[in-house]
Every structure is written in C-alpha cells, then in structure tokens.
CSV table of C-alpha atoms in Angstrom, one decimal:
chain,number,residue,atom,x,y,z
A,1,UNK,CA,91.6,167.5,30.3
A,2,UNK,CA,94.7,168.9,30.5
A,3,UNK,CA,95.5,172.2,32.9
A,4,UNK,CA,95.6,175.3,30.0
A,5,UNK,CA,99.2,176.6,30.8
A,6,UNK,CA,98.9,180.7,31.8
A,7,UNK,CA,101.9,183.5,31.7
A,8,UNK,CA,101.1,185.7,33.4
A,9,UNK,CA,102.6,189.5,33.0
A,10,UNK,CA,101.7,192.6,34.9
A,11,UNK,CA,100.6,190.3,37.7
A,12,UNK,CA,101.8,192.8,40.6
A,13,UNK,CA,99.3,194.8,39.7
A,14,UNK,CA,95.5,195.7,40.2
A,15,UNK,CA,94.1,193.4,37.2
A,16,UNK,CA,97.7,190.4,37.4
A,17,UNK,CA,95.7,190.6,41.5
A,18,UNK,CA,92.3,189.8,40.5
A,19,UNK,CA,93.4,187.3,37.2
A,20,UNK,CA,95.7,185.2,39.6
A,21,UNK,CA,92.6,185.6,42.2
A,22,UNK,CA,90.4,183.8,39.5
A,23,UNK,CA,92.7,182.3,38.8
A,24,UNK,CA,93.1,180.5,42.7
A,25,UNK,CA,89.5,179.8,42.1
A,26,UNK,CA,89.8,177.9,39.6
A,27,UNK,CA,93.2,175.9,40.3
A,28,UNK,CA,92.5,172.7,38.8
A,29,UNK,CA,92.4,173.9,34.6
A,30,UNK,CA,95.4,176.4,35.1
A,31,UNK,CA,98.9,175.8,35.5
A,32,UNK,CA,101.0,179.3,36.1
A,33,UNK,CA,104.7,178.7,34.4
A,34,UNK,CA,105.6,182.2,33.9
A,35,UNK,CA,105.5,185.5,36.0
A,36,UNK,CA,106.4,188.9,35.5
A,37,UNK,CA,106.4,192.6,36.6
A,38,UNK,CA,107.9,195.9,37.2
A,39,UNK,CA,109.5,196.8,40.6
A,40,UNK,CA,106.7,195.1,42.7
A,41,UNK,CA,110.0,191.4,44.2
A,42,UNK,CA,108.4,191.3,47.0
A,43,UNK,CA,105.0,190.3,45.1
A,44,UNK,CA,106.3,188.7,42.7
A,45,UNK,CA,108.9,186.9,44.6
A,46,UNK,CA,105.6,185.4,46.9
A,47,UNK,CA,103.2,184.9,44.1
A,48,UNK,CA,106.1,182.7,42.9
A,49,UNK,CA,106.0,180.3,45.1
A,50,UNK,CA,102.2,180.3,45.8
A,51,UNK,CA,101.9,179.1,41.8
A,52,UNK,CA,105.5,177.6,41.8
A,53,UNK,CA,105.3,179.5,38.5
A,54,UNK,CA,109.6,178.1,36.9
A,55,UNK,CA,109.7,181.1,35.3
A,56,UNK,CA,109.6,184.6,36.5
A,57,UNK,CA,110.9,187.9,35.0
A,58,UNK,CA,112.2,191.5,36.4
A,59,UNK,CA,111.8,194.8,34.3
A,60,UNK,CA,113.5,196.8,37.7
A,61,UNK,CA,115.8,194.0,39.2
A,62,UNK,CA,117.7,195.1,43.0
A,63,UNK,CA,121.1,197.1,42.8
A,64,UNK,CA,122.6,193.0,43.4
A,65,UNK,CA,120.3,191.5,40.1
A,66,UNK,CA,119.6,188.0,39.7
A,67,UNK,CA,121.9,187.0,42.5
A,68,UNK,CA,119.8,189.0,45.3
A,69,UNK,CA,116.2,187.6,43.9
A,70,UNK,CA,117.8,184.2,44.3
A,71,UNK,CA,118.3,184.1,47.2
A,72,UNK,CA,115.9,186.4,49.0
A,73,UNK,CA,113.1,184.7,46.5
A,74,UNK,CA,115.6,181.0,48.5
A,75,UNK,CA,114.9,182.7,51.7
A,76,UNK,CA,111.2,183.0,51.8
A,77,UNK,CA,111.0,179.1,50.1
A,78,UNK,CA,113.0,177.9,53.1
A,79,UNK,CA,111.2,180.2,55.8
A,80,UNK,CA,107.6,178.0,53.7
A,81,UNK,CA,109.8,175.0,54.1
A,82,UNK,CA,109.9,174.4,50.7
A,83,UNK,CA,112.0,173.7,47.8
A,84,UNK,CA,111.5,177.2,45.8
A,85,UNK,CA,110.3,176.2,41.7
A,86,UNK,CA,112.2,179.0,39.9
A,87,UNK,CA,114.4,177.9,38.0
A,88,UNK,CA,114.7,180.4,35.3
A,89,UNK,CA,114.7,184.4,36.5
A,90,UNK,CA,114.9,187.2,33.6
A,91,UNK,CA,115.9,190.3,34.0
A,92,UNK,CA,116.0,194.0,32.6
A,93,UNK,CA,114.3,196.2,30.4
A,94,UNK,CA,112.7,193.3,27.7
A,95,UNK,CA,111.8,190.2,30.9
A,96,UNK,CA,108.2,191.1,30.4
A,97,UNK,CA,108.7,190.3,26.6
A,98,UNK,CA,110.9,187.4,27.1
A,99,UNK,CA,108.3,185.5,29.4
A,100,UNK,CA,105.5,186.3,27.6
A,101,UNK,CA,107.4,185.4,24.4
A,102,UNK,CA,107.3,181.4,26.1
A,103,UNK,CA,105.3,178.8,24.8
A,104,UNK,CA,102.3,178.2,26.9
A,105,UNK,CA,98.7,178.2,25.6
A,106,UNK,CA,96.6,181.4,27.1
A,107,UNK,CA,99.0,184.9,28.3
A,108,UNK,CA,97.2,187.4,30.5
A,109,UNK,CA,99.2,190.7,29.1
A,110,UNK,CA,98.3,193.5,32.4
A,111,UNK,CA,101.2,195.5,32.1
A,112,UNK,CA,100.3,199.5,32.3
A,113,UNK,CA,101.1,202.0,29.3
A,114,UNK,CA,103.1,201.2,26.2
A,115,UNK,CA,106.3,199.2,28.1
A,116,UNK,CA,103.2,196.1,27.1
A,117,UNK,CA,103.9,195.8,23.3
A,118,UNK,CA,107.0,194.2,23.2
A,119,UNK,CA,105.0,190.6,25.2
A,120,UNK,CA,101.8,191.3,23.3
A,121,UNK,CA,104.4,190.8,20.6
A,122,UNK,CA,105.6,188.5,21.9
A,123,UNK,CA,103.4,186.3,22.2
A,124,UNK,CA,102.0,187.1,19.3
A,125,UNK,CA,104.7,185.6,17.3
A,126,UNK,CA,104.3,182.5,19.1
A,127,UNK,CA,100.9,182.3,18.3
A,128,UNK,CA,99.7,182.2,22.0
A,129,UNK,CA,96.1,184.1,22.4
A,130,UNK,CA,96.6,186.8,24.2
A,131,UNK,CA,94.6,187.8,27.3
A,132,UNK,CA,94.8,192.3,27.0
A,133,UNK,CA,94.8,193.9,29.7
A,134,UNK,CA,97.1,195.8,28.4
A,135,UNK,CA,95.2,198.1,25.5
A,136,UNK,CA,97.5,200.7,24.9
A,137,UNK,CA,99.6,198.4,23.4
A,138,UNK,CA,97.5,197.6,20.2
A,139,UNK,CA,96.3,200.7,20.8
A,140,UNK,CA,99.8,202.6,19.8
A,141,UNK,CA,101.0,199.0,18.4
A,142,UNK,CA,97.2,198.6,15.6
A,143,UNK,CA,97.5,197.5,12.5
A,144,UNK,CA,101.0,195.7,14.0
A,145,UNK,CA,100.1,194.0,16.0
A,146,UNK,CA,97.0,192.6,13.9
A,147,UNK,CA,99.2,192.3,11.7
A,148,UNK,CA,100.4,189.5,13.9
A,149,UNK,CA,98.0,188.3,15.0
A,150,UNK,CA,96.5,187.3,11.6
A,151,UNK,CA,100.1,185.7,10.3
A,152,UNK,CA,100.2,182.7,13.1
A,153,UNK,CA,96.5,183.0,14.6
A,154,UNK,CA,96.5,184.0,17.7
A,155,UNK,CA,93.4,185.4,19.3
A,156,UNK,CA,92.9,188.6,20.6
A,157,UNK,CA,91.2,188.3,23.9
A,158,UNK,CA,89.6,191.4,25.6
A,159,UNK,CA,90.4,192.0,29.3
A,160,UNK,CA,88.5,195.3,29.6
A,161,UNK,CA,85.1,195.7,30.6
A,162,UNK,CA,84.5,197.1,28.3
A,163,UNK,CA,85.1,195.2,25.1
A,164,UNK,CA,84.2,192.1,27.2
A,165,UNK,CA,80.5,192.9,27.5
A,166,UNK,CA,81.3,193.8,23.5
A,167,UNK,CA,82.5,190.6,23.3
A,168,UNK,CA,80.1,188.8,24.7
A,169,UNK,CA,77.1,191.7,23.8
A,170,UNK,CA,78.3,191.4,19.1
A,171,UNK,CA,77.4,186.4,20.4
A,172,UNK,CA,73.4,187.4,19.7
A,173,UNK,CA,73.9,188.3,16.5
A,174,UNK,CA,75.9,188.5,13.4
A,175,UNK,CA,78.9,191.9,11.6
A,176,UNK,CA,76.3,192.5,8.7
A,177,UNK,CA,73.8,192.8,11.8
A,178,UNK,CA,75.3,195.6,14.0
A,179,UNK,CA,74.6,198.8,13.2
A,180,UNK,CA,76.5,200.8,15.9
A,181,UNK,CA,79.0,199.9,19.4
A,182,UNK,CA,77.7,202.0,22.7
A,183,UNK,CA,80.6,201.5,25.5
A,184,UNK,CA,79.6,202.7,28.7
A,185,UNK,CA,81.4,205.0,31.0
A,186,UNK,CA,81.1,206.6,34.8
A,187,UNK,CA,82.1,209.3,34.2
A,188,UNK,CA,84.5,209.0,36.7
A,189,UNK,CA,85.3,211.1,39.9
A,190,UNK,CA,84.3,214.3,38.9
A,191,UNK,CA,80.8,214.0,37.1
A,192,UNK,CA,79.5,217.2,36.3
A,193,UNK,CA,82.3,219.5,37.1
A,194,UNK,CA,82.9,223.0,34.8
A,195,UNK,CA,86.5,222.7,32.9
A,196,UNK,CA,87.5,226.1,34.8
A,197,UNK,CA,86.1,223.8,38.3
A,198,UNK,CA,88.3,220.9,37.0
A,199,UNK,CA,91.6,223.1,37.5
A,200,UNK,CA,91.6,223.3,40.7
A,201,UNK,CA,91.0,219.9,41.7
A,202,UNK,CA,93.7,217.4,43.5
A,203,UNK,CA,96.1,213.8,43.1
A,204,UNK,CA,93.8,212.6,46.7
A,205,UNK,CA,90.8,213.4,44.6
A,206,UNK,CA,91.4,211.7,41.1
A,207,UNK,CA,92.2,208.4,42.8
A,208,UNK,CA,88.7,208.5,44.7
A,209,UNK,CA,86.2,206.9,42.1
A,210,UNK,CA,83.2,206.7,42.0
A,211,UNK,CA,82.9,202.9,41.6
A,212,UNK,CA,86.0,200.9,40.9
A,213,UNK,CA,88.8,199.9,42.1
A,214,UNK,CA,91.6,200.4,39.6
A,215,UNK,CA,95.5,201.8,39.5
A,216,UNK,CA,96.8,204.7,39.5
A,217,UNK,CA,97.6,205.3,35.4
A,218,UNK,CA,94.8,203.7,35.2
A,219,UNK,CA,92.0,205.5,38.0
A,220,UNK,CA,93.7,209.2,35.6
A,221,UNK,CA,93.2,207.8,33.1
A,222,UNK,CA,89.3,207.5,33.7
A,223,UNK,CA,89.0,210.9,35.4
A,224,UNK,CA,90.5,212.7,32.5
A,225,UNK,CA,88.3,210.6,30.4
A,226,UNK,CA,92.2,209.0,28.6
A,227,UNK,CA,91.3,206.2,29.2
A,228,UNK,CA,87.3,206.2,27.5
A,229,UNK,CA,89.2,207.4,24.2
A,230,UNK,CA,92.2,204.7,24.5
A,231,UNK,CA,89.1,202.1,24.8
A,232,UNK,CA,87.3,203.9,21.5
A,233,UNK,CA,90.2,202.8,19.4
A,234,UNK,CA,90.8,199.6,21.7
A,235,UNK,CA,86.9,199.2,20.4
A,236,UNK,CA,87.5,200.1,16.5
A,237,UNK,CA,91.0,197.2,16.4
A,238,UNK,CA,88.7,194.7,17.8
A,239,UNK,CA,85.7,194.9,16.6
A,240,UNK,CA,86.5,196.1,12.5
A,241,UNK,CA,83.7,199.1,14.1
A,242,UNK,CA,84.5,202.5,12.1
A,243,UNK,CA,84.7,205.2,14.7
A,244,UNK,CA,81.4,207.2,13.1
A,245,UNK,CA,79.7,203.3,14.9
A,246,UNK,CA,81.1,204.5,18.3
A,247,UNK,CA,79.5,206.3,20.6
A,248,UNK,CA,80.8,206.5,24.5
A,249,UNK,CA,78.2,207.9,27.5
A,250,UNK,CA,77.9,208.1,30.9
A,251,UNK,CA,76.6,205.8,32.8
A,252,UNK,CA,77.1,206.9,36.7
A,253,UNK,CA,76.5,203.5,38.2
A,254,UNK,CA,78.8,201.5,35.9
A,255,UNK,CA,76.7,198.3,36.1
A,256,UNK,CA,75.7,198.2,32.5
A,257,UNK,CA,80.1,198.1,30.9
A,258,UNK,CA,78.6,198.9,27.9
A,259,UNK,CA,76.1,197.5,24.4
A,260,UNK,CA,75.6,196.4,21.4
A,261,UNK,CA,72.7,198.0,18.9
A,262,UNK,CA,70.9,195.8,16.1
A,263,UNK,CA,70.0,197.0,13.3
A,264,UNK,CA,66.5,196.2,14.0
A,265,UNK,CA,66.9,198.9,16.8
A,266,UNK,CA,67.2,195.7,19.3
A,267,UNK,CA,70.3,196.3,22.1
A,268,UNK,CA,72.2,194.4,24.1
A,269,UNK,CA,73.5,194.8,26.8
A,270,UNK,CA,75.9,192.7,29.1
A,271,UNK,CA,75.1,193.8,33.0
A,272,UNK,CA,76.6,192.5,36.2
A,273,UNK,CA,79.1,195.1,39.0
A,274,UNK,CA,82.2,197.0,38.4
A,275,UNK,CA,84.5,194.5,39.7
A,276,UNK,CA,86.9,192.7,37.2
A,277,UNK,CA,87.2,189.6,38.0
A,278,UNK,CA,84.8,188.6,35.7
A,279,UNK,CA,85.8,190.2,32.5
A,280,UNK,CA,89.0,188.4,33.7
A,281,UNK,CA,87.5,185.5,34.3
A,282,UNK,CA,85.4,185.6,30.8
A,283,UNK,CA,89.1,185.9,29.0
A,284,UNK,CA,90.8,183.5,30.0
A,285,UNK,CA,87.0,180.7,30.3
A,286,UNK,CA,87.7,181.2,26.9
A,287,UNK,CA,89.0,178.2,25.0
A,288,UNK,CA,91.4,177.4,22.7
A,289,UNK,CA,88.8,177.2,19.5
A,290,UNK,CA,87.1,180.6,20.8
A,291,UNK,CA,83.8,179.0,22.0
A,292,UNK,CA,84.3,181.7,25.5
A,293,UNK,CA,83.3,178.8,29.2
A,294,UNK,CA,82.5,180.8,31.5
A,295,UNK,CA,85.0,180.0,35.2
A,296,UNK,CA,84.5,180.3,39.4
A,297,UNK,CA,85.3,184.9,39.2
A,298,UNK,CA,84.7,185.0,43.2
A,299,UNK,CA,82.5,188.1,41.8
A,300,UNK,CA,79.2,188.2,43.4
A,301,UNK,CA,76.5,189.1,41.1
A,302,UNK,CA,73.6,191.9,40.9
A,303,UNK,CA,71.4,192.4,43.4
A,304,UNK,CA,67.9,192.1,41.2
A,305,UNK,CA,65.6,192.3,44.6
A,306,UNK,CA,66.7,196.1,46.1
A,307,UNK,CA,65.1,198.7,44.7
A,308,UNK,CA,67.9,200.8,42.0
A,309,UNK,CA,67.9,202.6,39.1
A,310,UNK,CA,70.1,203.4,36.5
A,311,UNK,CA,70.8,206.6,34.7
A,312,UNK,CA,71.9,207.7,31.5
A,313,UNK,CA,73.8,211.3,30.4
A,314,UNK,CA,76.4,212.4,27.1
A,315,UNK,CA,79.2,212.9,27.7
A,316,UNK,CA,80.4,216.7,28.8
A,317,UNK,CA,83.8,217.2,25.6
A,318,UNK,CA,84.1,220.5,26.8
A,319,UNK,CA,85.1,220.1,30.0
A,320,UNK,CA,86.6,216.3,29.2
A,321,UNK,CA,88.1,216.5,26.3
A,322,UNK,CA,90.7,214.1,25.9
A,323,UNK,CA,87.9,211.8,24.6
A,324,UNK,CA,87.5,213.7,21.6
A,325,UNK,CA,91.7,214.1,20.7
A,326,UNK,CA,92.2,210.3,21.3
A,327,UNK,CA,89.0,209.4,18.3
A,328,UNK,CA,91.1,212.1,16.7
A,329,UNK,CA,94.2,210.6,17.3
A,330,UNK,CA,92.2,206.8,16.1
A,331,UNK,CA,91.5,208.0,12.8
A,332,UNK,CA,94.6,209.4,11.9
A,333,UNK,CA,96.2,206.3,12.6
A,334,UNK,CA,100.0,205.5,12.1
A,335,UNK,CA,101.9,206.9,15.4
A,336,UNK,CA,98.9,209.2,16.4
A,337,UNK,CA,97.5,207.0,19.3
A,338,UNK,CA,101.0,206.3,20.3
A,339,UNK,CA,101.9,209.8,20.8
A,340,UNK,CA,98.3,210.7,23.0
A,341,UNK,CA,99.5,208.2,24.7
A,342,UNK,CA,103.0,208.8,25.7
A,343,UNK,CA,101.9,212.4,26.3
A,344,UNK,CA,99.4,211.6,28.5
A,345,UNK,CA,102.2,209.0,30.2
A,346,UNK,CA,104.0,211.4,31.1
A,347,UNK,CA,101.4,213.9,32.1
A,348,UNK,CA,99.6,211.4,34.4
A,349,UNK,CA,102.8,211.8,36.3
A,350,UNK,CA,103.5,214.9,36.8
A,351,UNK,CA,100.4,216.1,37.6
A,352,UNK,CA,100.2,213.7,40.7
A,353,UNK,CA,103.6,214.8,41.6
A,354,UNK,CA,101.7,217.9,41.7
A,355,UNK,CA,103.9,219.5,38.8
A,356,UNK,CA,101.1,220.8,36.9
A,357,UNK,CA,97.0,221.2,37.1
A,358,UNK,CA,94.7,219.1,36.2
A,359,UNK,CA,93.3,220.6,32.7
A,360,UNK,CA,97.2,220.3,31.9
A,361,UNK,CA,96.9,216.9,30.5
A,362,UNK,CA,94.7,217.6,27.8
A,363,UNK,CA,96.7,220.4,26.9
A,364,UNK,CA,99.9,219.1,27.0
A,365,UNK,CA,98.0,216.3,24.9
A,366,UNK,CA,96.7,218.5,22.4
A,367,UNK,CA,99.9,220.1,22.0
A,368,UNK,CA,102.4,216.8,20.6
A,369,UNK,CA,99.9,216.2,18.6
A,370,UNK,CA,99.2,219.6,16.9
A,371,UNK,CA,103.9,219.5,17.3
A,372,UNK,CA,103.8,215.7,15.7
A,373,UNK,CA,104.5,214.0,12.6
A,374,UNK,CA,104.7,211.2,11.8
A,375,UNK,CA,107.1,209.1,9.5
A,376,UNK,CA,105.7,207.6,6.0
A,377,UNK,CA,105.5,204.0,7.4
A,378,UNK,CA,104.4,202.3,10.2
A,379,UNK,CA,106.6,199.8,11.9
A,380,UNK,CA,107.2,199.1,15.0
A,381,UNK,CA,110.6,201.5,15.6
A,382,UNK,CA,108.5,204.1,14.1
A,383,UNK,CA,105.4,203.4,17.2
A,384,UNK,CA,109.1,203.4,19.0
A,385,UNK,CA,110.3,206.3,18.3
A,386,UNK,CA,107.2,208.1,18.4
A,387,UNK,CA,106.3,207.2,21.5
A,388,UNK,CA,109.7,208.7,22.7
A,389,UNK,CA,110.0,212.3,21.0
A,390,UNK,CA,106.4,212.0,22.7
A,391,UNK,CA,107.7,212.0,25.8
A,392,UNK,CA,110.7,213.4,25.8
A,393,UNK,CA,108.6,216.9,23.6
A,394,UNK,CA,106.3,217.0,26.3
A,395,UNK,CA,109.1,216.0,30.0
A,396,UNK,CA,110.0,219.9,27.6
A,397,UNK,CA,107.0,221.5,27.7
A,398,UNK,CA,107.1,221.0,31.3
A,399,UNK,CA,110.2,222.9,31.9
A,400,UNK,CA,109.0,225.4,30.3
A,401,UNK,CA,105.8,226.4,32.7
A,402,UNK,CA,105.7,228.5,34.9
A,403,UNK,CA,106.8,227.7,38.9
A,404,UNK,CA,105.0,224.1,39.6
A,405,UNK,CA,101.3,224.3,41.0
A,406,UNK,CA,102.6,222.7,44.3
A,407,UNK,CA,102.4,219.6,45.6
A,408,UNK,CA,98.3,218.9,45.9
C-alpha cells in the first residue's frame, strides 16, 4: 500500500507538533509533503528536515525573505550532513493557503483562528479531505465551507476531541435515532468562581488549565468557555443537529470527551485520557472511503484498576456568558459567528497583555455582536469584511476604555 501524502498547516503549534508525533509513530503509512507555519521559522525548518518536506510556507517571514530562509535551511541541513529536501518556499499572508492547495491525500489544518479559513477552502476546492483542528474556519465560513465540501466531495474530519468523540459515538446508530449531542466541558481553571471573582483573575491563572495542555489562545478560550461555544456551533455544522438538541455539561475530569444520546434513552460516550494525540490519530487514520482506521497515537489508555470518580454539573451561564453568546451567534448565522470570533481574538490579546480584566472578554464580544449589521449575502468577502469590522470595532472600544488594568 502506498503512503498517504499529508500536508500540515499550522505545524509549529500545539496540535501541529502533536500531529507530527503521530505521523512519526506511523511513518510507514504517511509521507509529509508540505508544512506551513506562522512565524516560528527555526522549528518549521527543523520539521522540514525531519520529515523531508519538499514544500514549506511561512506567513510571517524574516526580514531577508525567502533568501534568508533558504540560507538558514541550507545551514541546518549542512550541520546534519544532508542536502535540503525543500524545493519550494512560500512566504506571505497566503502561504498557508497556497501550501494547503497543493495536491495531497489529506490536509491537517491546525492554524489558529480565522486565519485558517483560506487553507480550509483551498483544500476543499481541490477536493482534498481536511482533518479540521481549525474550528474557526468552519464556524465563520458556515455554509460556504459546507458547500465547498459538497461541491468537490471532500470530507471535513473533526480533530477537536469533542467532535471526534461524537463522530465515534455516532457510529452506534443512524441519524434518525439520535436524540441529542452532549458536549463535555472541563470548566477550565475558574470553574466554580463567581462573576465578581472572575474580574480579578490573571492571565497567568488562566493559562493553568487543570487537565489539557494546549496553545495559548485556546487555553484562554477554554477559561472563558468561548471555546465550548465555538464547539457547539461546529457540532451543529458538522453533524447537522439543531442547536436545541446540543447540550453542554461540565465534566471536570476530562475523561468523557462527549456523548450521543439516542431515542431509546441509551447514551454512547467516548472515553480516554485528555491527550490530543488520540483524536489527531483518529482523524489521520480515516480512510479515503471515510471509514476510520485506528493508528498508534503514542498516548496511554485509562488505568481501569485505579479507583477514580467522574462528576458532571451544569454550566454557570451567569459567570460564563460567552457560551450563550456563541450559541446566539450560531443561531443568527450569516456573519455573526465571524464577529463573535474576531472580537474574541482581539480581546484575548488585550487580556493577555494586561489591558483588560477577564470579564471584559465576553462583555466586548457582546458589544460587537449588538453593534453588528450583517450583509444581505453570505460570501467569503462578506465574512472577511465582518471579521475586519469586528476587529476594528473592538480595538476602538478598547482604546476608549479607561486606563489599562495593568500587567498582571
């Protein structure tokens, strides 16, 4: 059997690096033919040599541009006593999109945020299946992304642990038998805190997720429950389930990654330790015909001989209103999810920089959504325009705030 040709965009981030670990553990089955990253040039070049990738992309190149990248790459290769395998270097804002649009059997999109939309559409337009860790591209693109997949027959394969869990549980019944989806949430580092107490938390505290090790943006999004709201929208789009039939429950142990309840009252859950290599491996192992094939993930399974307990509790929507705001954006559709996401990205940066309190994140999202007037049509252009508007609106709102709260 020939190796499957894989492209990883966002290869230097948390999901990207773990995906490359999984590919290393299954090297006999895969060939990495392209890598793209944002600004971590040294890590990208090291990955290119490790995996003999012929094409690389960098969206934020060094001052010397392609020539400097080539020089640094050749030096790293010489240090190893090898020739550089890289034939093509793409740089600039569209680098990840260009790499993702190359011929391949599967694209893993692990870009963070709205910037991943172009890469998702480039792959789908070519008819390439997309293992989607970049949930934002589906959420803000909505029907645009789904239509692109339908037009070419390409598949969207979920990488988020929650949606991977749902996909696995859905194999236990037919679509007509599904009663509801239950998405689990760890509750983040601030579970149980009041709204007033949340006003005083620090970025350092927000980065200390109790169960998962993730990138900075998604860790803050987990703390606000923004990430869980985005996951509800993603589940609605991926599995064609009404918002009224998608629930979120807090499960602090992060062992049950989501559940499907069927019409007979049975609930099927996917259970594993909180390790992203598991859903990554499940996505990468999906065969061209859509059938899953389990790969070696490198993760350990649960120790069933060790006494333990699992608990569940409802979401505190008063303390964490971002979840409800996200669902509202999803129900409204059109460009509202793009506005929600763009405002959040700006506000997360401001919180991390010590410019605003934690609770100003969802408050700022709410302000942007209230002020937004969506275009009549839902196109890539109107989505990108809404994204740009939300960023500018939110930055203007930040500039009008009183003195910053100070770096904490």
